[in-house]
Amino acid sequence: MEKGKRREVVVSALQFACTDDVSTNLATAERLVRAAHGKGANIILIQELFEGYYFCQAQREDFFQRAKPYKDHPTILKMQELAKELGVVMPVSFFEEANNAHYNSIAIIDADGSDLGLYRKSHIPDGPGYQEKFYFNPGDTGFKVFQTKFAKIGVAICWDQWFPEAARAMVLQGAEILFYPTAIGSEPQDDGLDSRDHWRRVMQGHAGANVVPLVASNRIGKEIIETEHGKSQITFYGNSFIAGPTGEIVAAADDKEEAVLVAQFDLDKLKSKRSSWGVFRDRRPELYKVLLTLDGSNPSL
């Protein structure tokens, strides 16, 4: 928000355990959004697919009934009212039905309650417990940035956060802060695999490489889904965090408790830092054609 001649913004990451009841989860989200607003937050991030359990543990036809069209989506409409009342910006994650296509999508709600547009998740995972390719088409929006009242933001979703190209694409388009709503936890096929530190460090790298703050919101709690092969269980590890422009952690949650994280950034100061550091001045796009290939060979010249 404007304070004197500088552009200062307070960002927030929320963290909570979901039930499989939409109204209960919306009430929890609203309670925590109001708590974040009470702490001065201007832009508030809610976790991925927060309307219910993370259903992608199973491949079930009946779960497609959870999808709704973007237009007049009841959760988006409710969050538009809340954003307008509080004067805050909120990216709102939802399972989108678009005719015969389905997307893991997010609508960006500005501080006056207006809907700034849609981003559809680009990278769709497919592994034990995270079988998203069964439900979601690959996103077709491309990486986007949104000019909100408080900042120009880039928003991507969960598995997108593992790809440095996505973060760089958003910052190249002017994103001043990156936001990643998430649903990640244990691996049903391997109790010994814990990705939380790897997950966090990758995004800290995005913040540092692009000299921008980054906000990640993840859920907590144990969720059991009936699958075609019996019950599947994931314990979501939370650890939501806010990183500063060198990748430093400035606020962090644990793996068990609800959280409302907040941090303040001076966007004008960060713009000067980004310019002076030289990572955008010294880029060589003409040398990066190999990134347009899958195997690193025969890049288009």
Short mmCIF file of N, CA, C and O in Angstrom, two decimals, residues 154-277:
data_model
loop_
_atom_site.label_atom_id
_atom_site.label_comp_id
_atom_site.label_asym_id
_atom_site.label_seq_id
_atom_site.Cartn_x
_atom_site.Cartn_y
_atom_site.Cartn_z
N GLY A 154 2.75 -12.36 -9.91
CA GLY A 154 2.73 -13.59 -10.69
C GLY A 154 2.21 -14.70 -9.81
O GLY A 154 2.64 -14.84 -8.66
N VAL A 155 1.29 -15.50 -10.34
CA VAL A 155 0.69 -16.59 -9.58
C VAL A 155 0.78 -17.87 -10.41
O VAL A 155 0.29 -17.92 -11.54
N ALA A 156 1.40 -18.89 -9.83
CA ALA A 156 1.42 -20.22 -10.44
C ALA A 156 0.99 -21.22 -9.37
O ALA A 156 0.77 -20.84 -8.21
N ILE A 157 0.88 -22.49 -9.73
CA ILE A 157 0.21 -23.45 -8.85
C ILE A 157 1.08 -24.69 -8.62
O ILE A 157 1.44 -25.39 -9.57
N CYS A 158 1.38 -24.97 -7.39
CA CYS A 158 1.99 -26.21 -6.90
C CYS A 158 3.11 -26.73 -7.81
O CYS A 158 4.20 -26.17 -7.79
N TRP A 159 2.88 -27.77 -8.61
CA TRP A 159 3.95 -28.38 -9.40
C TRP A 159 4.68 -27.36 -10.27
O TRP A 159 5.86 -27.52 -10.58
N ASP A 160 4.00 -26.27 -10.64
CA ASP A 160 4.67 -25.19 -11.37
C ASP A 160 5.87 -24.65 -10.60
O ASP A 160 6.81 -24.11 -11.20
N GLN A 161 5.81 -24.77 -9.25
CA GLN A 161 6.84 -24.15 -8.43
C GLN A 161 8.20 -24.84 -8.55
O GLN A 161 9.22 -24.30 -8.11
N TRP A 162 8.23 -26.02 -9.15
CA TRP A 162 9.49 -26.74 -9.32
C TRP A 162 10.23 -26.33 -10.60
O TRP A 162 11.34 -26.82 -10.86
N PHE A 163 9.65 -25.44 -11.38
CA PHE A 163 10.21 -25.09 -12.70
C PHE A 163 10.71 -23.65 -12.70
O PHE A 163 9.91 -22.71 -12.64
N PRO A 164 12.03 -23.46 -12.77
CA PRO A 164 12.56 -22.09 -12.76
C PRO A 164 12.11 -21.27 -13.95
O PRO A 164 12.03 -20.05 -13.87
N GLU A 165 11.79 -21.94 -15.06
CA GLU A 165 11.34 -21.21 -16.25
C GLU A 165 10.04 -20.45 -15.96
O GLU A 165 9.83 -19.35 -16.47
N ALA A 166 9.16 -21.05 -15.15
CA ALA A 166 7.88 -20.41 -14.84
C ALA A 166 8.10 -19.13 -14.03
O ALA A 166 7.52 -18.08 -14.32
N ALA A 167 8.94 -19.23 -13.01
CA ALA A 167 9.22 -18.06 -12.19
C ALA A 167 9.85 -16.95 -13.03
O ALA A 167 9.46 -15.77 -12.95
N ARG A 168 10.82 -17.30 -13.85
CA ARG A 168 11.50 -16.30 -14.67
C ARG A 168 10.54 -15.67 -15.67
O ARG A 168 10.57 -14.45 -15.91
N ALA A 169 9.65 -16.48 -16.25
CA ALA A 169 8.69 -15.95 -17.23
C ALA A 169 7.79 -14.90 -16.59
O ALA A 169 7.49 -13.86 -17.20
N MET A 170 7.37 -15.15 -15.35
CA MET A 170 6.49 -14.18 -14.69
C MET A 170 7.24 -12.90 -14.33
O MET A 170 6.71 -11.79 -14.51
N VAL A 171 8.46 -13.03 -13.86
CA VAL A 171 9.21 -11.84 -13.48
C VAL A 171 9.62 -11.05 -14.71
O VAL A 171 9.63 -9.80 -14.70
N LEU A 172 9.92 -11.73 -15.81
CA LEU A 172 10.21 -11.01 -17.05
C LEU A 172 9.04 -10.14 -17.50
O LEU A 172 9.23 -9.09 -18.12
N GLN A 173 7.83 -10.57 -17.17
CA GLN A 173 6.64 -9.80 -17.52
C GLN A 173 6.31 -8.73 -16.48
O GLN A 173 5.29 -8.05 -16.60
N GLY A 174 7.17 -8.59 -15.48
CA GLY A 174 7.00 -7.50 -14.53
C GLY A 174 6.49 -7.89 -13.16
O GLY A 174 6.23 -7.01 -12.33
N ALA A 175 6.36 -9.19 -12.88
CA ALA A 175 5.89 -9.60 -11.55
C ALA A 175 6.85 -9.10 -10.48
O ALA A 175 8.07 -9.30 -10.58
N GLU A 176 6.28 -8.47 -9.46
CA GLU A 176 7.08 -7.95 -8.34
C GLU A 176 7.10 -8.91 -7.16
O GLU A 176 7.98 -8.82 -6.29
N ILE A 177 6.14 -9.82 -7.10
CA ILE A 177 6.06 -10.84 -6.06
C ILE A 177 5.50 -12.10 -6.72
O ILE A 177 4.61 -12.02 -7.57
N LEU A 178 6.01 -13.26 -6.31
CA LEU A 178 5.52 -14.55 -6.82
C LEU A 178 4.69 -15.25 -5.75
O LEU A 178 5.07 -15.25 -4.57
N PHE A 179 3.59 -15.88 -6.18
CA PHE A 179 2.70 -16.58 -5.26
C PHE A 179 2.47 -18.01 -5.76
O PHE A 179 2.17 -18.21 -6.95
N TYR A 180 2.58 -18.98 -4.85
CA TYR A 180 2.40 -20.38 -5.19
C TYR A 180 1.48 -21.08 -4.19
O TYR A 180 1.93 -21.53 -3.13
N PRO A 181 0.18 -21.22 -4.47
CA PRO A 181 -0.67 -22.07 -3.65
C PRO A 181 -0.34 -23.54 -3.92
O PRO A 181 -0.06 -23.92 -5.06
N THR A 182 -0.40 -24.37 -2.87
CA THR A 182 0.21 -25.69 -2.92
C THR A 182 -0.61 -26.72 -2.17
O THR A 182 -1.31 -26.39 -1.22
N ALA A 183 -0.49 -27.99 -2.60
CA ALA A 183 -0.96 -29.14 -1.82
C ALA A 183 0.09 -30.22 -1.96
O ALA A 183 0.15 -30.92 -2.98
N ILE A 184 0.95 -30.35 -0.95
CA ILE A 184 2.03 -31.33 -1.02
C ILE A 184 2.30 -31.89 0.37
O ILE A 184 2.19 -31.18 1.37
N GLY A 185 2.64 -33.17 0.39
CA GLY A 185 2.92 -33.82 1.67
C GLY A 185 3.67 -35.11 1.47
O GLY A 185 4.55 -35.21 0.62
N SER A 186 3.28 -36.13 2.25
CA SER A 186 3.97 -37.41 2.21
C SER A 186 3.73 -38.11 0.87
O SER A 186 2.84 -37.74 0.10
N GLU A 187 4.54 -39.14 0.63
CA GLU A 187 4.43 -39.92 -0.60
C GLU A 187 3.88 -41.30 -0.25
O GLU A 187 4.52 -42.07 0.46
N PRO A 188 2.67 -41.62 -0.71
CA PRO A 188 2.04 -42.89 -0.32
C PRO A 188 2.87 -44.13 -0.62
O PRO A 188 2.78 -45.13 0.09
N GLN A 189 3.70 -44.06 -1.65
CA GLN A 189 4.48 -45.23 -2.05
C GLN A 189 5.78 -45.36 -1.28
O GLN A 189 6.47 -46.38 -1.38
N ASP A 190 6.17 -44.34 -0.49
CA ASP A 190 7.47 -44.35 0.17
C ASP A 190 7.40 -43.51 1.45
O ASP A 190 7.53 -42.29 1.40
N ASP A 191 7.20 -44.17 2.58
CA ASP A 191 7.11 -43.45 3.86
C ASP A 191 8.38 -42.71 4.22
O ASP A 191 8.36 -41.77 5.02
N GLY A 192 9.50 -43.12 3.64
CA GLY A 192 10.78 -42.50 3.98
C GLY A 192 11.12 -41.28 3.17
O GLY A 192 12.13 -40.61 3.42
N LEU A 193 10.28 -40.97 2.19
CA LEU A 193 10.57 -39.82 1.32
C LEU A 193 9.90 -38.57 1.87
O LEU A 193 8.68 -38.52 2.01
N ASP A 194 10.70 -37.57 2.19
CA ASP A 194 10.20 -36.30 2.71
C ASP A 194 10.77 -35.18 1.84
O ASP A 194 11.96 -34.90 1.89
N SER A 195 9.92 -34.55 1.07
CA SER A 195 10.38 -33.55 0.09
C SER A 195 10.37 -32.13 0.62
O SER A 195 10.72 -31.20 -0.11
N ARG A 196 10.00 -31.92 1.88
CA ARG A 196 9.72 -30.55 2.32
C ARG A 196 10.92 -29.61 2.19
O ARG A 196 10.75 -28.46 1.76
N ASP A 197 12.12 -30.07 2.56
CA ASP A 197 13.27 -29.16 2.47
C ASP A 197 13.63 -28.87 1.02
O ASP A 197 13.99 -27.74 0.67
N HIS A 198 13.55 -29.89 0.19
CA HIS A 198 13.80 -29.71 -1.24
C HIS A 198 12.79 -28.72 -1.82
O HIS A 198 13.15 -27.79 -2.56
N TRP A 199 11.53 -28.93 -1.51
CA TRP A 199 10.43 -28.06 -1.97
C TRP A 199 10.68 -26.60 -1.60
O TRP A 199 10.57 -25.70 -2.43
N ARG A 200 11.08 -26.38 -0.36
CA ARG A 200 11.30 -25.02 0.10
C ARG A 200 12.51 -24.39 -0.57
O ARG A 200 12.48 -23.24 -1.00
N ARG A 201 13.61 -25.16 -0.68
CA ARG A 201 14.84 -24.60 -1.24
C ARG A 201 14.68 -24.23 -2.71
O ARG A 201 15.26 -23.24 -3.17
N VAL A 202 13.92 -25.04 -3.45
CA VAL A 202 13.69 -24.72 -4.87
C VAL A 202 13.06 -23.34 -5.01
O VAL A 202 13.49 -22.51 -5.82
N MET A 203 12.03 -23.07 -4.19
CA MET A 203 11.37 -21.77 -4.29
C MET A 203 12.22 -20.64 -3.73
O MET A 203 12.18 -19.51 -4.23
N GLN A 204 13.01 -20.92 -2.71
CA GLN A 204 13.96 -19.90 -2.25
C GLN A 204 14.90 -19.52 -3.39
O GLN A 204 15.26 -18.35 -3.54
N GLY A 205 15.26 -20.50 -4.20
CA GLY A 205 16.10 -20.22 -5.36
C GLY A 205 15.41 -19.32 -6.37
O GLY A 205 16.04 -18.42 -6.94
N HIS A 206 14.11 -19.54 -6.59
CA HIS A 206 13.37 -18.67 -7.51
C HIS A 206 13.39 -17.22 -7.01
O HIS A 206 13.56 -16.28 -7.79
N ALA A 207 13.15 -17.05 -5.71
CA ALA A 207 13.16 -15.70 -5.14
C ALA A 207 14.52 -15.05 -5.33
O ALA A 207 14.63 -13.91 -5.80
N GLY A 208 15.58 -15.78 -4.98
CA GLY A 208 16.92 -15.21 -5.08
C GLY A 208 17.36 -14.97 -6.51
O GLY A 208 17.98 -13.95 -6.82
N ALA A 209 17.05 -15.89 -7.41
CA ALA A 209 17.47 -15.75 -8.81
C ALA A 209 16.78 -14.59 -9.50
O ALA A 209 17.34 -13.98 -10.41
N ASN A 210 15.55 -14.29 -9.07
CA ASN A 210 14.77 -13.23 -9.70
C ASN A 210 14.69 -11.95 -8.88
O ASN A 210 14.11 -10.96 -9.31
N VAL A 211 15.25 -12.00 -7.67
CA VAL A 211 15.31 -10.84 -6.77
C VAL A 211 13.90 -10.30 -6.50
O VAL A 211 13.63 -9.12 -6.63
N VAL A 212 13.01 -11.23 -6.13
CA VAL A 212 11.64 -10.86 -5.77
C VAL A 212 11.21 -11.67 -4.55
O VAL A 212 11.69 -12.79 -4.34
N PRO A 213 10.31 -11.15 -3.73
CA PRO A 213 9.72 -11.97 -2.67
C PRO A 213 8.87 -13.08 -3.27
O PRO A 213 8.38 -12.98 -4.40
N LEU A 214 8.67 -14.12 -2.47
CA LEU A 214 7.89 -15.27 -2.90
C LEU A 214 7.05 -15.77 -1.72
O LEU A 214 7.54 -15.85 -0.59
N VAL A 215 5.79 -16.11 -2.00
CA VAL A 215 4.85 -16.55 -0.97
C VAL A 215 4.32 -17.93 -1.35
O VAL A 215 3.81 -18.12 -2.46
N ALA A 216 4.46 -18.90 -0.43
CA ALA A 216 3.98 -20.26 -0.66
C ALA A 216 3.03 -20.66 0.45
O ALA A 216 3.36 -20.54 1.63
N SER A 217 1.85 -21.14 0.07
CA SER A 217 0.82 -21.57 1.01
C SER A 217 0.52 -23.04 0.79
O SER A 217 0.16 -23.44 -0.32
N ASN A 218 0.66 -23.87 1.84
CA ASN A 218 0.42 -25.31 1.76
C ASN A 218 -0.55 -25.73 2.85
O ASN A 218 -0.64 -25.08 3.90
N ARG A 219 -1.24 -26.82 2.64
CA ARG A 219 -2.16 -27.32 3.66
C ARG A 219 -1.46 -28.21 4.66
O ARG A 219 -0.32 -28.65 4.45
N ILE A 220 -2.14 -28.51 5.75
CA ILE A 220 -1.68 -29.46 6.77
C ILE A 220 -2.76 -30.52 6.94
O ILE A 220 -3.85 -30.43 6.39
N GLY A 221 -2.44 -31.54 7.77
CA GLY A 221 -3.42 -32.54 8.13
C GLY A 221 -3.31 -33.83 7.33
O GLY A 221 -2.68 -33.88 6.28
N LYS A 222 -3.93 -34.88 7.87
CA LYS A 222 -3.96 -36.19 7.23
C LYS A 222 -5.27 -36.35 6.46
O LYS A 222 -6.35 -36.12 7.01
N GLU A 223 -5.17 -36.75 5.20
CA GLU A 223 -6.35 -36.96 4.37
C GLU A 223 -6.33 -38.37 3.81
O GLU A 223 -5.34 -38.81 3.23
N ILE A 224 -7.42 -39.08 3.99
CA ILE A 224 -7.58 -40.46 3.52
C ILE A 224 -8.65 -40.49 2.44
O ILE A 224 -9.77 -40.02 2.64
N ILE A 225 -8.29 -41.00 1.28
CA ILE A 225 -9.19 -41.08 0.14
C ILE A 225 -9.38 -42.54 -0.25
O ILE A 225 -8.41 -43.31 -0.32
N GLU A 226 -10.62 -42.92 -0.51
CA GLU A 226 -10.90 -44.26 -1.01
C GLU A 226 -10.58 -44.29 -2.50
O GLU A 226 -11.14 -43.52 -3.29
N THR A 227 -9.65 -45.16 -2.88
CA THR A 227 -9.22 -45.26 -4.27
C THR A 227 -9.72 -46.57 -4.88
O THR A 227 -10.33 -47.41 -4.21
N GLU A 228 -9.42 -46.76 -6.13
CA GLU A 228 -9.77 -47.99 -6.83
C GLU A 228 -9.00 -49.19 -6.31
O GLU A 228 -9.33 -50.34 -6.60
N HIS A 229 -7.94 -48.93 -5.52
CA HIS A 229 -7.12 -50.01 -4.97
C HIS A 229 -7.16 -50.05 -3.44
O HIS A 229 -6.29 -50.65 -2.81
N GLY A 230 -8.13 -49.39 -2.85
CA GLY A 230 -8.20 -49.31 -1.39
C GLY A 230 -7.92 -47.88 -0.93
O GLY A 230 -7.97 -46.94 -1.71
N LYS A 231 -7.61 -47.74 0.33
CA LYS A 231 -7.42 -46.41 0.89
C LYS A 231 -6.02 -45.88 0.63
O LYS A 231 -5.03 -46.62 0.71
N SER A 232 -5.95 -44.57 0.31
CA SER A 232 -4.68 -43.88 0.15
C SER A 232 -4.64 -42.73 1.15
O SER A 232 -5.65 -42.09 1.42
N GLN A 233 -3.46 -42.48 1.68
CA GLN A 233 -3.32 -41.48 2.74
C GLN A 233 -2.13 -40.57 2.47
O GLN A 233 -1.05 -41.04 2.11
N ILE A 234 -2.35 -39.27 2.63
CA ILE A 234 -1.27 -38.29 2.57
C ILE A 234 -1.35 -37.43 3.82
O ILE A 234 -2.43 -36.99 4.21
N THR A 235 -0.20 -37.20 4.44
CA THR A 235 -0.09 -36.23 5.52
C THR A 235 0.58 -34.99 4.94
O THR A 235 1.76 -35.03 4.57
N PHE A 236 -0.18 -33.93 4.81
CA PHE A 236 0.34 -32.70 4.20
C PHE A 236 1.23 -31.97 5.19
O PHE A 236 0.87 -31.83 6.37
N TYR A 237 2.38 -31.51 4.72
CA TYR A 237 3.41 -31.04 5.66
C TYR A 237 3.47 -29.53 5.85
O TYR A 237 4.40 -29.02 6.50
N GLY A 238 2.50 -28.81 5.36
CA GLY A 238 2.48 -27.39 5.68
C GLY A 238 3.79 -26.71 5.33
O GLY A 238 4.22 -26.67 4.19
N ASN A 239 4.43 -26.12 6.34
CA ASN A 239 5.69 -25.39 6.15
C ASN A 239 5.54 -24.24 5.16
O ASN A 239 6.47 -23.89 4.44
N SER A 240 4.34 -23.66 5.11
CA SER A 240 4.13 -22.46 4.31
C SER A 240 5.17 -21.41 4.71
O SER A 240 5.63 -21.37 5.85
N PHE A 241 5.54 -20.57 3.76
CA PHE A 241 6.60 -19.60 4.07
C PHE A 241 6.51 -18.39 3.16
O PHE A 241 5.85 -18.41 2.11
N ILE A 242 7.22 -17.35 3.58
CA ILE A 242 7.44 -16.16 2.77
C ILE A 242 8.94 -15.95 2.68
O ILE A 242 9.63 -15.92 3.71
N ALA A 243 9.44 -15.85 1.46
CA ALA A 243 10.87 -15.61 1.25
C ALA A 243 11.08 -14.18 0.76
O ALA A 243 10.26 -13.62 0.03
N GLY A 244 12.21 -13.63 1.14
CA GLY A 244 12.60 -12.31 0.67
C GLY A 244 13.36 -12.39 -0.64
O GLY A 244 13.57 -13.48 -1.20
N PRO A 245 13.84 -11.26 -1.15
CA PRO A 245 14.40 -11.19 -2.50
C PRO A 245 15.78 -11.82 -2.67
O PRO A 245 16.27 -11.92 -3.80
N THR A 246 16.42 -12.26 -1.58
CA THR A 246 17.65 -13.03 -1.73
C THR A 246 17.40 -14.50 -1.43
O THR A 246 18.35 -15.28 -1.32
N GLY A 247 16.14 -14.87 -1.28
CA GLY A 247 15.78 -16.24 -0.96
C GLY A 247 15.71 -16.53 0.52
O GLY A 247 15.39 -17.64 0.94
N GLU A 248 15.98 -15.51 1.35
CA GLU A 248 15.95 -15.70 2.80
C GLU A 248 14.52 -15.93 3.28
O GLU A 248 13.57 -15.34 2.75
N ILE A 249 14.34 -16.79 4.25
CA ILE A 249 13.03 -17.03 4.85
C ILE A 249 12.74 -15.92 5.85
O ILE A 249 13.49 -15.72 6.81
N VAL A 250 11.64 -15.20 5.65
CA VAL A 250 11.29 -14.11 6.56
C VAL A 250 10.10 -14.46 7.45
O VAL A 250 9.87 -13.81 8.47
N ALA A 251 9.33 -15.49 7.06
CA ALA A 251 8.24 -15.97 7.90
C ALA A 251 7.98 -17.42 7.50
O ALA A 251 8.02 -17.76 6.31
N ALA A 252 7.71 -18.28 8.49
CA ALA A 252 7.52 -19.70 8.20
C ALA A 252 6.59 -20.34 9.21
O ALA A 252 6.57 -19.98 10.39
N ALA A 253 5.82 -21.31 8.73
CA ALA A 253 4.93 -22.10 9.58
C ALA A 253 5.55 -23.47 9.82
O ALA A 253 6.54 -23.86 9.17
N ASP A 254 4.95 -24.23 10.73
CA ASP A 254 5.42 -25.59 10.98
C ASP A 254 4.59 -26.59 10.18
O ASP A 254 3.87 -26.21 9.25
N ASP A 255 4.67 -27.87 10.53
CA ASP A 255 3.99 -28.90 9.75
C ASP A 255 2.67 -29.36 10.37
O ASP A 255 2.06 -30.30 9.87
N LYS A 256 2.21 -28.70 11.44
CA LYS A 256 1.03 -29.19 12.15
C LYS A 256 -0.02 -28.14 12.47
O LYS A 256 -1.20 -28.47 12.61
N GLU A 257 0.35 -26.88 12.59
CA GLU A 257 -0.57 -25.86 13.11
C GLU A 257 -1.08 -24.93 12.01
O GLU A 257 -0.39 -24.65 11.03
N GLU A 258 -2.32 -24.46 12.22
CA GLU A 258 -2.81 -23.37 11.40
C GLU A 258 -1.85 -22.19 11.49
O GLU A 258 -1.21 -21.99 12.52
N ALA A 259 -1.80 -21.42 10.42
CA ALA A 259 -0.88 -20.28 10.44
C ALA A 259 -1.42 -19.15 9.58
O ALA A 259 -2.10 -19.37 8.58
N VAL A 260 -1.09 -17.94 10.01
CA VAL A 260 -1.31 -16.72 9.24
C VAL A 260 0.02 -15.99 9.23
O VAL A 260 0.39 -15.32 10.20
N LEU A 261 0.77 -16.15 8.16
CA LEU A 261 2.09 -15.53 8.04
C LEU A 261 1.96 -14.17 7.36
O LEU A 261 1.16 -14.01 6.43
N VAL A 262 2.74 -13.20 7.80
CA VAL A 262 2.76 -11.89 7.15
C VAL A 262 4.19 -11.39 7.05
O VAL A 262 5.04 -11.71 7.89
N ALA A 263 4.42 -10.61 6.03
CA ALA A 263 5.72 -9.93 5.86
C ALA A 263 5.50 -8.70 5.01
O ALA A 263 4.63 -8.67 4.12
N GLN A 264 6.28 -7.68 5.27
CA GLN A 264 6.17 -6.41 4.54
C GLN A 264 7.39 -6.19 3.65
O GLN A 264 8.53 -6.49 4.05
N PHE A 265 7.13 -5.68 2.45
CA PHE A 265 8.21 -5.40 1.51
C PHE A 265 8.03 -4.01 0.90
O PHE A 265 6.91 -3.58 0.64
N ASP A 266 9.14 -3.36 0.66
CA ASP A 266 9.18 -2.06 0.00
C ASP A 266 9.47 -2.32 -1.49
O ASP A 266 10.60 -2.65 -1.86
N LEU A 267 8.46 -2.20 -2.32
CA LEU A 267 8.58 -2.57 -3.72
C LEU A 267 9.51 -1.65 -4.49
O LEU A 267 10.19 -2.07 -5.44
N ASP A 268 9.56 -0.36 -4.12
CA ASP A 268 10.48 0.55 -4.79
C ASP A 268 11.93 0.20 -4.48
O ASP A 268 12.79 0.21 -5.37
N LYS A 269 12.19 -0.12 -3.23
CA LYS A 269 13.55 -0.52 -2.85
C LYS A 269 13.95 -1.81 -3.57
O LYS A 269 15.08 -1.95 -4.06
N LEU A 270 13.01 -2.75 -3.67
CA LEU A 270 13.31 -4.02 -4.34
C LEU A 270 13.53 -3.82 -5.83
O LEU A 270 14.36 -4.50 -6.44
N LYS A 271 12.80 -2.90 -6.44
CA LYS A 271 13.01 -2.62 -7.86
C LYS A 271 14.43 -2.11 -8.11
O LYS A 271 15.10 -2.54 -9.07
N SER A 272 14.89 -1.22 -7.25
CA SER A 272 16.26 -0.70 -7.39
C SER A 272 17.28 -1.81 -7.18
O SER A 272 18.28 -1.90 -7.90
N LYS A 273 17.04 -2.67 -6.20
CA LYS A 273 17.95 -3.78 -5.93
C LYS A 273 18.01 -4.73 -7.13
O LYS A 273 19.09 -5.17 -7.53
N ARG A 274 16.84 -5.03 -7.71
CA ARG A 274 16.77 -5.93 -8.86
C ARG A 274 17.55 -5.35 -10.04
O ARG A 274 18.27 -6.06 -10.74
N SER A 275 17.39 -4.06 -10.26
CA SER A 275 18.09 -3.41 -11.38
C SER A 275 19.60 -3.40 -11.16
O SER A 275 20.38 -3.68 -12.07
N SER A 276 20.02 -3.08 -9.94
CA SER A 276 21.45 -2.94 -9.67
C SER A 276 22.17 -4.28 -9.63
O SER A 276 23.37 -4.35 -9.87
N TRP A 277 21.44 -5.36 -9.34
CA TRP A 277 22.09 -6.67 -9.24
C TRP A 277 22.51 -7.20 -10.60
O TRP A 277 23.43 -8.02 -10.70
#
